[in-house]
Structures are given as C-alpha cells and as structure tokens.
C-alpha cells in the first residue's frame, strides 16, 4: 500500500469513527461537502500561488491539495481507485480529443 492509499484509509477511518474535536478530517466531514469543497478550492489557489511566487512551497501545498481532494472524494463515496480508473480509461487518448468528447 503506498502513502496515498494509507492516507485515504486514514481519512475514511476519520469519517467513520473520527472525533471532530480531535481530528481535522472528521471536523471537515462534520461541516459537510460545501466546506470540504471550499477548503479544496483554497488549497488549489495556494498551490497556484506557490507555483507562481514561492516554488519552494509547491510540494507542501500540493500535499495539502491532495489531502483535501481525498477528503472530498471520500465524502462523495468515491476513491483514488475511481480516479485511477478514469486516468486509465484516458490513457493513450489525446488530451484535446478527450476534452472534446466530454463537451459533446
């Protein structure tokens, strides 16, 4: 099991058994999907800012972004395996072609 799979398992455990008073992930689940989505957006913006102005912080901001993405996926009943399956489906397809197919 790689680090992202272990993180996902921990986040799922916090959703199912976590105490919002002691677990950040559990507190996000308690606040609901709008708050989770807001936090994901904030982390995306912070990652962009790091990319443009503070390249030494890109990795730490990307880690925050991935954490919050996994929280959102978990809240939606999805997993990293769902994302992996979608990426596998797209493998070998031009990005332009894949995007055009979604627009139809």
mmCIF file of N, CA, C and O in Angstrom:
data_model
loop_
_atom_site.group_PDB
_atom_site.id
_atom_site.type_symbol
_atom_site.label_atom_id
_atom_site.label_comp_id
_atom_site.label_asym_id
_atom_site.label_seq_id
_atom_site.Cartn_x
_atom_site.Cartn_y
_atom_site.Cartn_z
ATOM 1 N N UNK A 1 0.855 -1.173 0.000
ATOM 2 C CA UNK A 1 0.000 0.000 0.000
ATOM 3 C C UNK A 1 0.901 1.236 0.000
ATOM 4 O O UNK A 1 1.790 1.362 0.829
ATOM 5 N N UNK A 2 0.673 2.140 -0.934
ATOM 6 C CA UNK A 2 1.504 3.336 -0.982
ATOM 7 C C UNK A 2 0.966 4.413 -0.038
ATOM 8 O O UNK A 2 -0.092 4.247 0.585
ATOM 9 N N UNK A 3 1.693 5.494 0.061
ATOM 10 C CA UNK A 3 1.346 6.565 1.008
ATOM 11 C C UNK A 3 -0.052 7.126 0.749
ATOM 12 O O UNK A 3 -0.805 7.362 1.693
ATOM 13 N N UNK A 4 -0.426 7.338 -0.500
ATOM 14 C CA UNK A 4 -1.756 7.888 -0.774
ATOM 15 C C UNK A 4 -2.857 6.917 -0.373
ATOM 16 O O UNK A 4 -3.905 7.333 0.132
ATOM 17 N N UNK A 5 -2.625 5.625 -0.584
ATOM 18 C CA UNK A 5 -3.613 4.631 -0.149
ATOM 19 C C UNK A 5 -3.734 4.609 1.368
ATOM 20 O O UNK A 5 -4.838 4.483 1.906
ATOM 21 N N UNK A 6 -2.605 4.734 2.066
ATOM 22 C CA UNK A 6 -2.653 4.774 3.541
ATOM 23 C C UNK A 6 -3.375 6.034 4.016
ATOM 24 O O UNK A 6 -4.187 5.986 4.948
ATOM 25 N N UNK A 7 -3.089 7.159 3.357
ATOM 26 C CA UNK A 7 -3.769 8.409 3.716
ATOM 27 C C UNK A 7 -5.270 8.277 3.487
ATOM 28 O O UNK A 7 -6.080 8.665 4.341
ATOM 29 N N UNK A 8 -5.653 7.696 2.356
ATOM 30 C CA UNK A 8 -7.070 7.513 2.072
ATOM 31 C C UNK A 8 -7.735 6.629 3.133
ATOM 32 O O UNK A 8 -8.847 6.933 3.597
ATOM 33 N N UNK A 9 -7.067 5.574 3.539
ATOM 34 C CA UNK A 9 -7.620 4.692 4.574
ATOM 35 C C UNK A 9 -7.779 5.440 5.893
ATOM 36 O O UNK A 9 -8.789 5.275 6.593
ATOM 37 N N UNK A 10 -6.827 6.275 6.233
ATOM 38 C CA UNK A 10 -6.916 7.069 7.467
ATOM 39 C C UNK A 10 -8.081 8.051 7.388
ATOM 40 O O UNK A 10 -8.853 8.192 8.342
ATOM 41 N N UNK A 11 -8.219 8.707 6.243
ATOM 42 C CA UNK A 11 -9.317 9.665 6.072
ATOM 43 C C UNK A 11 -10.665 8.951 6.168
ATOM 44 O O UNK A 11 -11.594 9.446 6.818
ATOM 45 N N UNK A 12 -10.781 7.780 5.566
ATOM 46 C CA UNK A 12 -12.036 7.008 5.660
ATOM 47 C C UNK A 12 -12.333 6.636 7.121
ATOM 48 O O UNK A 12 -13.482 6.702 7.565
ATOM 49 N N UNK A 13 -11.304 6.251 7.844
ATOM 50 C CA UNK A 13 -11.488 5.913 9.260
ATOM 51 C C UNK A 13 -11.947 7.134 10.044
ATOM 52 O O UNK A 13 -12.813 7.028 10.919
ATOM 53 N N UNK A 14 -11.397 8.287 9.738
ATOM 54 C CA UNK A 14 -11.811 9.522 10.441
ATOM 55 C C UNK A 14 -13.256 9.872 10.114
ATOM 56 O O UNK A 14 -13.987 10.342 10.966
ATOM 57 N N UNK A 15 -13.667 9.611 8.862
ATOM 58 C CA UNK A 15 -15.067 9.853 8.501
ATOM 59 C C UNK A 15 -15.981 8.951 9.302
ATOM 60 O O UNK A 15 -17.024 9.375 9.807
ATOM 61 N N UNK A 16 -15.588 7.687 9.433
ATOM 62 C CA UNK A 16 -16.449 6.691 10.052
ATOM 63 C C UNK A 16 -16.405 6.712 11.576
ATOM 64 O O UNK A 16 -17.406 6.438 12.225
ATOM 65 N N UNK A 17 -15.246 7.018 12.136
ATOM 66 C CA UNK A 17 -15.077 6.885 13.585
ATOM 67 C C UNK A 17 -14.420 8.084 14.246
ATOM 68 O O UNK A 17 -14.185 8.065 15.450
ATOM 69 N N UNK A 18 -14.100 9.094 13.457
ATOM 70 C CA UNK A 18 -13.334 10.205 13.993
ATOM 71 C C UNK A 18 -14.131 11.136 14.873
ATOM 72 O O UNK A 18 -15.353 11.236 14.774
ATOM 73 N N UNK A 19 -13.414 11.815 15.725
ATOM 74 C CA UNK A 19 -13.985 12.814 16.627
ATOM 75 C C UNK A 19 -13.636 14.184 16.070
ATOM 76 O O UNK A 19 -12.454 14.535 15.948
ATOM 77 N N UNK A 20 -14.650 14.957 15.721
ATOM 78 C CA UNK A 20 -14.423 16.274 15.133
ATOM 79 C C UNK A 20 -13.634 17.203 16.044
ATOM 80 O O UNK A 20 -13.009 18.145 15.581
ATOM 81 N N UNK A 21 -13.643 16.930 17.331
ATOM 82 C CA UNK A 21 -12.895 17.768 18.271
ATOM 83 C C UNK A 21 -11.395 17.488 18.217
ATOM 84 O O UNK A 21 -10.590 18.352 18.554
ATOM 85 N N UNK A 22 -11.025 16.291 17.771
ATOM 86 C CA UNK A 22 -9.603 15.924 17.780
ATOM 87 C C UNK A 22 -9.046 15.599 16.394
ATOM 88 O O UNK A 22 -7.835 15.485 16.248
ATOM 89 N N UNK A 23 -9.903 15.444 15.388
ATOM 90 C CA UNK A 23 -9.452 15.083 14.048
ATOM 91 C C UNK A 23 -9.874 16.156 13.055
ATOM 92 O O UNK A 23 -11.063 16.460 12.914
ATOM 93 N N UNK A 24 -8.888 16.708 12.350
ATOM 94 C CA UNK A 24 -9.189 17.725 11.334
ATOM 95 C C UNK A 24 -10.083 17.143 10.243
ATOM 96 O O UNK A 24 -11.066 17.772 9.837
ATOM 97 N N UNK A 25 -9.753 15.941 9.768
ATOM 98 C CA UNK A 25 -10.571 15.325 8.720
ATOM 99 C C UNK A 25 -12.006 15.123 9.204
ATOM 100 O O UNK A 25 -12.963 15.436 8.486
ATOM 101 N N UNK A 26 -12.168 14.606 10.411
ATOM 102 C CA UNK A 26 -13.515 14.404 10.963
ATOM 103 C C UNK A 26 -14.258 15.728 11.064
ATOM 104 O O UNK A 26 -15.469 15.789 10.814
ATOM 105 N N UNK A 27 -13.551 16.795 11.416
ATOM 106 C CA UNK A 27 -14.209 18.105 11.517
ATOM 107 C C UNK A 27 -14.678 18.587 10.151
ATOM 108 O O UNK A 27 -15.737 19.216 10.042
ATOM 109 N N UNK A 28 -13.923 18.279 9.090
ATOM 110 C CA UNK A 28 -14.376 18.639 7.745
ATOM 111 C C UNK A 28 -15.631 17.863 7.370
ATOM 112 O O UNK A 28 -16.591 18.444 6.843
ATOM 113 N N UNK A 29 -15.638 16.553 7.646
ATOM 114 C CA UNK A 29 -16.833 15.756 7.342
ATOM 115 C C UNK A 29 -18.044 16.288 8.108
ATOM 116 O O UNK A 29 -19.151 16.344 7.573
ATOM 117 N N UNK A 30 -17.834 16.697 9.345
ATOM 118 C CA UNK A 30 -18.934 17.218 10.163
ATOM 119 C C UNK A 30 -19.503 18.514 9.584
ATOM 120 O O UNK A 30 -20.697 18.788 9.730
ATOM 121 N N UNK A 31 -18.660 19.289 8.920
ATOM 122 C CA UNK A 31 -19.098 20.575 8.347
ATOM 123 C C UNK A 31 -19.775 20.407 7.000
ATOM 124 O O UNK A 31 -20.448 21.317 6.526
ATOM 125 N N UNK A 32 -19.589 19.244 6.367
ATOM 126 C CA UNK A 32 -20.296 18.958 5.128
ATOM 127 C C UNK A 32 -19.516 19.280 3.866
ATOM 128 O O UNK A 32 -18.465 19.920 3.884
ATOM 129 N N UNK A 33 -20.066 18.819 2.767
ATOM 130 C CA UNK A 33 -19.395 18.939 1.473
ATOM 131 C C UNK A 33 -19.124 20.373 1.040
ATOM 132 O O UNK A 33 -18.055 20.630 0.460
ATOM 133 N N UNK A 34 -20.014 21.336 1.285
ATOM 134 C CA UNK A 34 -19.662 22.701 0.877
ATOM 135 C C UNK A 34 -18.361 23.191 1.524
ATOM 136 O O UNK A 34 -17.538 23.824 0.849
ATOM 137 N N UNK A 35 -18.163 22.898 2.793
ATOM 138 C CA UNK A 35 -16.926 23.312 3.470
ATOM 139 C C UNK A 35 -15.732 22.542 2.923
ATOM 140 O O UNK A 35 -14.655 23.111 2.718
ATOM 141 N N UNK A 36 -15.913 21.245 2.661
ATOM 142 C CA UNK A 36 -14.832 20.438 2.098
ATOM 143 C C UNK A 36 -14.432 21.000 0.731
ATOM 144 O O UNK A 36 -13.241 21.171 0.440
ATOM 145 N N UNK A 37 -15.413 21.299 -0.097
ATOM 146 C CA UNK A 37 -15.134 21.855 -1.425
ATOM 147 C C UNK A 37 -14.453 23.218 -1.323
ATOM 148 O O UNK A 37 -13.532 23.519 -2.084
ATOM 149 N N UNK A 38 -14.897 24.027 -0.376
ATOM 150 C CA UNK A 38 -14.267 25.334 -0.159
ATOM 151 C C UNK A 38 -12.796 25.169 0.193
ATOM 152 O O UNK A 38 -11.937 25.859 -0.347
ATOM 153 N N UNK A 39 -12.515 24.247 1.103
ATOM 154 C CA UNK A 39 -11.124 24.016 1.508
ATOM 155 C C UNK A 39 -10.294 23.512 0.330
ATOM 156 O O UNK A 39 -9.132 23.916 0.169
ATOM 157 N N UNK A 40 -10.859 22.638 -0.494
ATOM 158 C CA UNK A 40 -10.145 22.155 -1.665
ATOM 159 C C UNK A 40 -9.809 23.327 -2.590
ATOM 160 O O UNK A 40 -8.686 23.436 -3.089
ATOM 161 N N UNK A 41 -10.765 24.204 -2.795
ATOM 162 C CA UNK A 41 -10.527 25.388 -3.629
ATOM 163 C C UNK A 41 -9.438 26.277 -3.063
ATOM 164 O O UNK A 41 -8.575 26.777 -3.802
ATOM 165 N N UNK A 42 -9.467 26.485 -1.755
ATOM 166 C CA UNK A 42 -8.431 27.301 -1.120
ATOM 167 C C UNK A 42 -7.057 26.689 -1.321
ATOM 168 O O UNK A 42 -6.077 27.403 -1.614
ATOM 169 N N UNK A 43 -6.973 25.379 -1.174
ATOM 170 C CA UNK A 43 -5.678 24.705 -1.344
ATOM 171 C C UNK A 43 -5.220 24.755 -2.797
ATOM 172 O O UNK A 43 -4.014 24.884 -3.057
ATOM 173 N N UNK A 44 -6.149 24.684 -3.737
ATOM 174 C CA UNK A 44 -5.788 24.812 -5.156
ATOM 175 C C UNK A 44 -5.201 26.194 -5.429
ATOM 176 O O UNK A 44 -4.169 26.320 -6.099
ATOM 177 N N UNK A 45 -5.845 27.223 -4.892
ATOM 178 C CA UNK A 45 -5.337 28.590 -5.068
ATOM 179 C C UNK A 45 -3.963 28.737 -4.423
ATOM 180 O O UNK A 45 -3.050 29.330 -5.018
ATOM 181 N N UNK A 46 -3.796 28.186 -3.233
ATOM 182 C CA UNK A 46 -2.491 28.273 -2.567
ATOM 183 C C UNK A 46 -1.414 27.549 -3.360
ATOM 184 O O UNK A 46 -0.258 28.004 -3.407
ATOM 185 N N UNK A 47 -1.769 26.453 -4.020
ATOM 186 C CA UNK A 47 -0.813 25.736 -4.861
ATOM 187 C C UNK A 47 -0.427 26.588 -6.073
ATOM 188 O O UNK A 47 0.748 26.661 -6.449
ATOM 189 N N UNK A 48 -1.402 27.248 -6.657
ATOM 190 C CA UNK A 48 -1.136 28.127 -7.797
ATOM 191 C C UNK A 48 -0.229 29.284 -7.376
ATOM 192 O O UNK A 48 0.746 29.607 -8.076
ATOM 193 N N UNK A 49 -0.530 29.890 -6.241
ATOM 194 C CA UNK A 49 0.294 30.992 -5.748
ATOM 195 C C UNK A 49 1.728 30.518 -5.520
ATOM 196 O O UNK A 49 2.686 31.200 -5.902
ATOM 197 N N UNK A 50 1.873 29.358 -4.922
ATOM 198 C CA UNK A 50 3.217 28.813 -4.707
ATOM 199 C C UNK A 50 3.930 28.607 -6.044
ATOM 200 O O UNK A 50 5.115 28.920 -6.174
ATOM 201 N N UNK A 51 3.215 28.087 -7.028
ATOM 202 C CA UNK A 51 3.828 27.840 -8.339
ATOM 203 C C UNK A 51 4.331 29.129 -8.977
ATOM 204 O O UNK A 51 5.356 29.134 -9.651
ATOM 205 N N UNK A 52 3.623 30.215 -8.728
ATOM 206 C CA UNK A 52 3.972 31.480 -9.362
ATOM 207 C C UNK A 52 4.961 32.313 -8.553
ATOM 208 O O UNK A 52 5.755 33.047 -9.127
ATOM 209 N N UNK A 53 4.902 32.208 -7.229
ATOM 210 C CA UNK A 53 5.690 33.137 -6.418
ATOM 211 C C UNK A 53 6.584 32.481 -5.371
ATOM 212 O O UNK A 53 7.506 33.131 -4.879
ATOM 213 N N UNK A 54 6.293 31.244 -5.006
ATOM 214 C CA UNK A 54 7.054 30.580 -3.946
ATOM 215 C C UNK A 54 7.302 29.122 -4.316
ATOM 216 O O UNK A 54 6.785 28.211 -3.672
ATOM 217 N N UNK A 55 8.123 28.879 -5.344
ATOM 218 C CA UNK A 55 8.311 27.499 -5.818
ATOM 219 C C UNK A 55 8.780 26.526 -4.747
ATOM 220 O O UNK A 55 8.502 25.327 -4.846
ATOM 221 N N UNK A 56 9.425 27.013 -3.717
ATOM 222 C CA UNK A 56 9.871 26.118 -2.645
ATOM 223 C C UNK A 56 8.711 25.586 -1.816
ATOM 224 O O UNK A 56 8.887 24.652 -1.033
ATOM 225 N N UNK A 57 7.522 26.142 -1.989
ATOM 226 C CA UNK A 57 6.341 25.694 -1.236
ATOM 227 C C UNK A 57 5.379 24.853 -2.070
ATOM 228 O O UNK A 57 4.341 24.429 -1.563
ATOM 229 N N UNK A 58 5.712 24.615 -3.342
ATOM 230 C CA UNK A 58 4.801 23.861 -4.215
ATOM 231 C C UNK A 58 4.505 22.477 -3.633
ATOM 232 O O UNK A 58 3.348 22.049 -3.588
ATOM 233 N N UNK A 59 5.522 21.776 -3.177
ATOM 234 C CA UNK A 59 5.318 20.406 -2.694
ATOM 235 C C UNK A 59 4.405 20.384 -1.476
ATOM 236 O O UNK A 59 3.475 19.575 -1.401
ATOM 237 N N UNK A 60 4.628 21.271 -0.519
ATOM 238 C CA UNK A 60 3.784 21.253 0.676
ATOM 239 C C UNK A 60 2.346 21.664 0.340
ATOM 240 O O UNK A 60 1.395 21.093 0.889
ATOM 241 N N UNK A 61 2.183 22.601 -0.568
ATOM 242 C CA UNK A 61 0.828 22.992 -0.973
ATOM 243 C C UNK A 61 0.157 21.879 -1.779
ATOM 244 O O UNK A 61 -1.044 21.633 -1.626
ATOM 245 N N UNK A 62 0.930 21.188 -2.606
ATOM 246 C CA UNK A 62 0.371 20.060 -3.364
ATOM 247 C C UNK A 62 -0.078 18.945 -2.420
ATOM 248 O O UNK A 62 -1.109 18.299 -2.654
ATOM 249 N N UNK A 63 0.674 18.724 -1.351
ATOM 250 C CA UNK A 63 0.272 17.723 -0.359
ATOM 251 C C UNK A 63 -1.056 18.109 0.289
ATOM 252 O O UNK A 63 -1.943 17.265 0.466
ATOM 253 N N UNK A 64 -1.200 19.396 0.636
ATOM 254 C CA UNK A 64 -2.470 19.869 1.204
ATOM 255 C C UNK A 64 -3.605 19.686 0.199
ATOM 256 O O UNK A 64 -4.719 19.271 0.570
ATOM 257 N N UNK A 65 -3.335 19.986 -1.060
ATOM 258 C CA UNK A 65 -4.338 19.845 -2.109
ATOM 259 C C UNK A 65 -4.783 18.392 -2.252
ATOM 260 O O UNK A 65 -5.989 18.101 -2.303
ATOM 261 N N UNK A 66 -3.826 17.471 -2.293
ATOM 262 C CA UNK A 66 -4.174 16.052 -2.392
ATOM 263 C C UNK A 66 -4.968 15.574 -1.179
ATOM 264 O O UNK A 66 -5.939 14.824 -1.328
ATOM 265 N N UNK A 67 -4.565 16.003 0.007
ATOM 266 C CA UNK A 67 -5.298 15.628 1.219
ATOM 267 C C UNK A 67 -6.764 16.044 1.092
ATOM 268 O O UNK A 67 -7.673 15.238 1.311
ATOM 269 N N UNK A 68 -6.991 17.298 0.745
ATOM 270 C CA UNK A 68 -8.364 17.796 0.677
ATOM 271 C C UNK A 68 -9.141 17.157 -0.478
ATOM 272 O O UNK A 68 -10.353 16.957 -0.369
ATOM 273 N N UNK A 69 -8.462 16.824 -1.570
ATOM 274 C CA UNK A 69 -9.122 16.102 -2.659
ATOM 275 C C UNK A 69 -9.586 14.733 -2.192
ATOM 276 O O UNK A 69 -10.713 14.313 -2.485
ATOM 277 N N UNK A 70 -8.751 14.043 -1.438
ATOM 278 C CA UNK A 70 -9.145 12.720 -0.924
ATOM 279 C C UNK A 70 -10.312 12.851 0.053
ATOM 280 O O UNK A 70 -11.225 12.015 0.047
ATOM 281 N N UNK A 71 -10.333 13.888 0.856
ATOM 282 C CA UNK A 71 -11.474 14.118 1.749
ATOM 283 C C UNK A 71 -12.747 14.301 0.919
ATOM 284 O O UNK A 71 -13.787 13.699 1.216
ATOM 285 N N UNK A 72 -12.673 15.101 -0.136
ATOM 286 C CA UNK A 72 -13.842 15.326 -0.982
ATOM 287 C C UNK A 72 -14.288 14.029 -1.667
ATOM 288 O O UNK A 72 -15.485 13.715 -1.689
ATOM 289 N N UNK A 73 -13.344 13.291 -2.224
ATOM 290 C CA UNK A 73 -13.687 12.011 -2.854
ATOM 291 C C UNK A 73 -14.380 11.083 -1.858
ATOM 292 O O UNK A 73 -15.406 10.462 -2.174
ATOM 293 N N UNK A 74 -13.815 10.998 -0.662
ATOM 294 C CA UNK A 74 -14.383 10.133 0.375
ATOM 295 C C UNK A 74 -15.795 10.575 0.722
ATOM 296 O O UNK A 74 -16.705 9.753 0.837
ATOM 297 N N UNK A 75 -15.996 11.871 0.869
ATOM 298 C CA UNK A 75 -17.325 12.385 1.199
ATOM 299 C C UNK A 75 -18.337 12.046 0.099
ATOM 300 O O UNK A 75 -19.504 11.795 0.391
ATOM 301 N N UNK A 76 -17.867 11.998 -1.140
ATOM 302 C CA UNK A 76 -18.748 11.703 -2.275
ATOM 303 C C UNK A 76 -18.906 10.204 -2.525
ATOM 304 O O UNK A 76 -19.560 9.806 -3.487
ATOM 305 N N UNK A 77 -18.296 9.377 -1.663
ATOM 306 C CA UNK A 77 -18.395 7.943 -1.836
ATOM 307 C C UNK A 77 -17.493 7.422 -2.952
ATOM 308 O O UNK A 77 -17.743 6.351 -3.508
ATOM 309 N N UNK A 78 -16.460 8.182 -3.269
ATOM 310 C CA UNK A 78 -15.516 7.811 -4.319
ATOM 311 C C UNK A 78 -14.153 7.536 -3.701
ATOM 312 O O UNK A 78 -13.953 7.761 -2.514
ATOM 313 N N UNK A 79 -13.225 7.062 -4.540
ATOM 314 C CA UNK A 79 -11.904 6.733 -4.024
ATOM 315 C C UNK A 79 -10.834 7.074 -5.046
ATOM 316 O O UNK A 79 -11.123 7.392 -6.207
ATOM 317 N N UNK A 80 -9.601 6.953 -4.606
ATOM 318 C CA UNK A 80 -8.487 7.128 -5.527
ATOM 319 C C UNK A 80 -8.540 6.077 -6.633
ATOM 320 O O UNK A 80 -8.122 6.353 -7.766
ATOM 321 N N UNK A 81 -9.055 4.902 -6.335
ATOM 322 C CA UNK A 81 -9.193 3.882 -7.370
ATOM 323 C C UNK A 81 -10.142 4.335 -8.476
ATOM 324 O O UNK A 81 -9.942 4.004 -9.650
ATOM 325 N N UNK A 82 -11.168 5.100 -8.128
ATOM 326 C CA UNK A 82 -12.059 5.648 -9.150
ATOM 327 C C UNK A 82 -11.304 6.624 -10.050
ATOM 328 O O UNK A 82 -11.489 6.636 -11.271
ATOM 329 N N UNK A 83 -10.455 7.434 -9.450
ATOM 330 C CA UNK A 83 -9.650 8.382 -10.225
ATOM 331 C C UNK A 83 -8.641 7.617 -11.081
ATOM 332 O O UNK A 83 -8.450 7.934 -12.261
ATOM 333 N N UNK A 84 -8.011 6.611 -10.492
ATOM 334 C CA UNK A 84 -7.067 5.792 -11.263
ATOM 335 C C UNK A 84 -7.756 5.144 -12.472
ATOM 336 O O UNK A 84 -7.189 5.089 -13.568
ATOM 337 N N UNK A 85 -8.972 4.645 -12.280
ATOM 338 C CA UNK A 85 -9.712 4.008 -13.377
ATOM 339 C C UNK A 85 -10.010 5.020 -14.484
ATOM 340 O O UNK A 85 -9.913 4.691 -15.674
ATOM 341 N N UNK A 86 -10.352 6.226 -14.100
ATOM 342 C CA UNK A 86 -10.627 7.260 -15.102
ATOM 343 C C UNK A 86 -9.355 7.627 -15.859
ATOM 344 O O UNK A 86 -9.373 7.790 -17.083
ATOM 345 N N UNK A 87 -8.254 7.741 -15.149
ATOM 346 C CA UNK A 87 -6.980 8.033 -15.821
ATOM 347 C C UNK A 87 -6.577 6.897 -16.748
ATOM 348 O O UNK A 87 -6.092 7.134 -17.861
ATOM 349 N N UNK A 88 -6.817 5.659 -16.322
ATOM 350 C CA UNK A 88 -6.520 4.505 -17.170
ATOM 351 C C UNK A 88 -7.387 4.525 -18.427
ATOM 352 O O UNK A 88 -6.920 4.217 -19.527
ATOM 353 N N UNK A 89 -8.653 4.903 -18.267
ATOM 354 C CA UNK A 89 -9.560 4.990 -19.417
ATOM 355 C C UNK A 89 -9.048 6.012 -20.426
ATOM 356 O O UNK A 89 -9.143 5.825 -21.635
ATOM 357 N N UNK A 90 -8.470 7.089 -19.933
ATOM 358 C CA UNK A 90 -7.980 8.159 -20.807
ATOM 359 C C UNK A 90 -6.599 7.879 -21.400
ATOM 360 O O UNK A 90 -6.191 8.570 -22.326
ATOM 361 N N UNK A 91 -5.915 6.904 -20.858
ATOM 362 C CA UNK A 91 -4.550 6.634 -21.314
ATOM 363 C C UNK A 91 -4.525 6.350 -22.810
ATOM 364 O O UNK A 91 -5.327 5.574 -23.328
ATOM 365 N N UNK A 92 -3.616 7.000 -23.494
ATOM 366 C CA UNK A 92 -3.470 6.804 -24.932
ATOM 367 C C UNK A 92 -4.407 7.656 -25.764
ATOM 368 O O UNK A 92 -4.387 7.579 -26.989
ATOM 369 N N UNK A 93 -5.229 8.466 -25.117
ATOM 370 C CA UNK A 93 -6.146 9.359 -25.832
ATOM 371 C C UNK A 93 -5.569 10.769 -25.743
ATOM 372 O O UNK A 93 -5.187 11.229 -24.667
ATOM 373 N N UNK A 94 -5.539 11.446 -26.855
ATOM 374 C CA UNK A 94 -5.074 12.832 -26.861
ATOM 375 C C UNK A 94 -5.900 13.657 -25.888
ATOM 376 O O UNK A 94 -7.127 13.517 -25.815
ATOM 377 N N UNK A 95 -5.239 14.509 -25.152
ATOM 378 C CA UNK A 95 -5.951 15.384 -24.216
ATOM 379 C C UNK A 95 -6.976 16.244 -24.925
ATOM 380 O O UNK A 95 -8.074 16.483 -24.422
ATOM 381 N N UNK A 96 -6.646 16.709 -26.126
ATOM 382 C CA UNK A 96 -7.595 17.520 -26.897
ATOM 383 C C UNK A 96 -8.810 16.678 -27.289
ATOM 384 O O UNK A 96 -9.951 17.140 -27.192
ATOM 385 N N UNK A 97 -8.560 15.449 -27.727
ATOM 386 C CA UNK A 97 -9.665 14.575 -28.129
ATOM 387 C C UNK A 97 -10.543 14.208 -26.934
ATOM 388 O O UNK A 97 -11.769 14.199 -27.030
ATOM 389 N N UNK A 98 -9.913 13.914 -25.795
ATOM 390 C CA UNK A 98 -10.674 13.538 -24.600
ATOM 391 C C UNK A 98 -11.544 14.700 -24.143
ATOM 392 O O UNK A 98 -12.713 14.518 -23.827
ATOM 393 N N UNK A 99 -10.996 15.896 -24.138
ATOM 394 C CA UNK A 99 -11.763 17.071 -23.707
ATOM 395 C C UNK A 99 -12.925 17.338 -24.671
ATOM 396 O O UNK A 99 -14.039 17.638 -24.245
ATOM 397 N N UNK A 100 -12.688 17.194 -25.968
ATOM 398 C CA UNK A 100 -13.747 17.403 -26.960
ATOM 399 C C UNK A 100 -14.865 16.368 -26.784
ATOM 400 O O UNK A 100 -16.042 16.699 -26.916
ATOM 401 N N UNK A 101 -14.503 15.132 -26.445
ATOM 402 C CA UNK A 101 -15.512 14.085 -26.255
ATOM 403 C C UNK A 101 -16.390 14.390 -25.040
ATOM 404 O O UNK A 101 -17.582 14.090 -25.043
ATOM 405 N N UNK A 102 -15.811 14.986 -24.001
ATOM 406 C CA UNK A 102 -16.601 15.342 -22.809
ATOM 407 C C UNK A 102 -17.572 16.480 -23.107
ATOM 408 O O UNK A 102 -18.607 16.590 -22.467
ATOM 409 N N UNK A 103 -17.233 17.333 -24.068
ATOM 410 C CA UNK A 103 -18.053 18.504 -24.383
ATOM 411 C C UNK A 103 -19.295 18.124 -25.189
ATOM 412 O O UNK A 103 -20.226 18.900 -25.292
ATOM 413 N N UNK A 104 -19.292 16.942 -25.728
ATOM 414 C CA UNK A 104 -20.438 16.531 -26.573
ATOM 415 C C UNK A 104 -21.620 16.153 -25.762
ATOM 416 O O UNK A 104 -21.712 15.716 -24.724
#
